[in-house]
Amino acid sequence: MPRTARIAPKENVYHILTRGNNRQDVFKDEKDYQKYIEVLKKYKEKFKFKIYHYVLMRNHIHLVLETTERGGSMAEIMKGINPVFQRQIQAHRAFLARQI
C-alpha cells in the first residue's frame, strides 16, 4: 500500500537528512562535495527555495531550507537534487575507472 502524500504549506522550513544506501559514503573525494554544491545551487535557482544551512558529511547530508510560495515543494526539490547528483557522480566515477 503506498504511503499517504504529505500535506504541507507552500512556505515551510525543513531539516532534511539524506544518507547513502546502507549508510555508505555519499562523497568519495573533494570533487563529489563540489558537484553536490553545484547541483544544490542549480536547483535553488530553479525552485526558488532558501538555504539556511547545510552540512556535507562523508556519508550523509543535512539541509535546512525553506520552500517559497513561488517555488517547488520539498518533495520536488529533493526529487531533483538527489537523482541528478547521483547520475553525475556515477558518470564521474565511471570516467575515473576507465582511466585506470
Coordinates of C-alpha atoms in Angstrom, one line a residue:
M1 CA 0.0 0.0 0.0
P2 CA 1.5 3.4 -1.0
R3 CA 2.3 6.0 1.6
T4 CA -0.1 8.9 2.0
A5 CA 1.2 12.1 0.4
R6 CA 2.5 14.8 2.8
I7 CA 0.3 17.8 3.2
A8 CA 2.5 20.8 3.8
P9 CA 2.1 24.6 3.3
K10 CA 3.8 26.1 0.3
E11 CA 6.1 28.1 2.6
N12 CA 7.7 25.9 5.2
V13 CA 11.2 25.4 6.8
Y14 CA 12.6 21.8 6.6
H15 CA 15.5 20.0 8.1
I16 CA 16.4 17.3 5.6
L17 CA 18.7 14.4 6.2
T18 CA 19.9 12.4 3.2
R19 CA 22.0 9.2 3.7
G20 CA 23.8 6.9 1.3
N21 CA 22.3 3.4 0.8
N22 CA 23.1 1.2 3.9
R23 CA 24.9 4.3 5.3
Q24 CA 27.6 4.0 2.6
D25 CA 29.7 7.1 1.8
V26 CA 27.9 9.7 -0.4
F27 CA 31.2 11.6 -1.0
K28 CA 34.4 9.8 -2.0
D29 CA 36.6 12.9 -2.7
E30 CA 36.6 16.7 -2.8
K31 CA 35.1 16.8 -6.3
D32 CA 32.0 15.0 -5.1
Y33 CA 31.4 17.7 -2.5
Q34 CA 31.8 20.4 -5.1
K35 CA 29.4 18.7 -7.5
Y36 CA 26.8 18.5 -4.8
I37 CA 27.1 22.2 -4.1
E38 CA 26.8 22.9 -7.9
V39 CA 23.6 20.8 -8.1
L40 CA 22.2 22.5 -5.0
K41 CA 22.8 25.9 -6.5
K42 CA 21.2 24.9 -9.8
Y43 CA 18.1 23.7 -8.1
K44 CA 18.0 26.7 -5.7
E45 CA 17.6 28.9 -8.8
K46 CA 15.1 26.5 -10.4
F47 CA 12.8 26.0 -7.4
K48 CA 13.4 29.3 -5.6
F49 CA 14.0 27.9 -2.2
K50 CA 16.1 29.5 0.6
I51 CA 19.1 27.6 2.1
Y52 CA 19.7 28.5 5.7
H53 CA 22.3 25.9 6.5
Y54 CA 23.9 22.8 5.0
V55 CA 26.4 20.2 6.2
L56 CA 28.0 17.7 3.9
M57 CA 29.4 14.8 5.8
R58 CA 31.1 11.8 4.2
N59 CA 28.1 9.5 4.5
H60 CA 25.2 11.9 4.9
I61 CA 23.9 15.4 4.2
H62 CA 21.9 17.9 6.4
L63 CA 20.0 20.7 4.7
V64 CA 17.9 23.4 6.3
L65 CA 15.8 25.0 3.7
E66 CA 12.7 27.0 3.2
T67 CA 10.2 26.5 0.4
T68 CA 8.6 29.6 -1.0
E69 CA 5.2 30.4 -2.4
R70 CA 6.6 30.8 -6.0
G71 CA 8.9 27.8 -5.9
G72 CA 8.6 24.0 -5.7
S73 CA 7.7 21.7 -2.9
M74 CA 10.2 20.0 -0.7
A75 CA 9.5 16.7 -2.5
E76 CA 10.0 18.3 -5.9
I77 CA 13.3 19.9 -4.8
M78 CA 14.7 16.6 -3.4
K79 CA 13.5 14.6 -6.3
G80 CA 15.5 16.9 -8.5
I81 CA 18.7 17.2 -6.4
N82 CA 19.4 13.7 -5.4
P83 CA 19.0 11.8 -8.7
V84 CA 20.9 14.5 -10.7
F85 CA 23.8 14.4 -8.2
Q86 CA 23.8 10.6 -8.2
R87 CA 23.9 10.5 -12.0
Q88 CA 26.8 13.0 -12.1
I89 CA 28.8 11.1 -9.5
Q90 CA 28.2 7.8 -11.3
A91 CA 29.4 9.3 -14.6
H92 CA 32.5 10.8 -12.9
R93 CA 33.4 7.5 -11.2
A94 CA 32.9 5.6 -14.4
F95 CA 35.2 8.0 -16.1
L96 CA 37.8 7.6 -13.4
A97 CA 37.6 3.8 -13.6
R98 CA 38.2 3.9 -17.4
Q99 CA 41.4 5.9 -16.8
I100 CA 43.0 3.1 -14.7

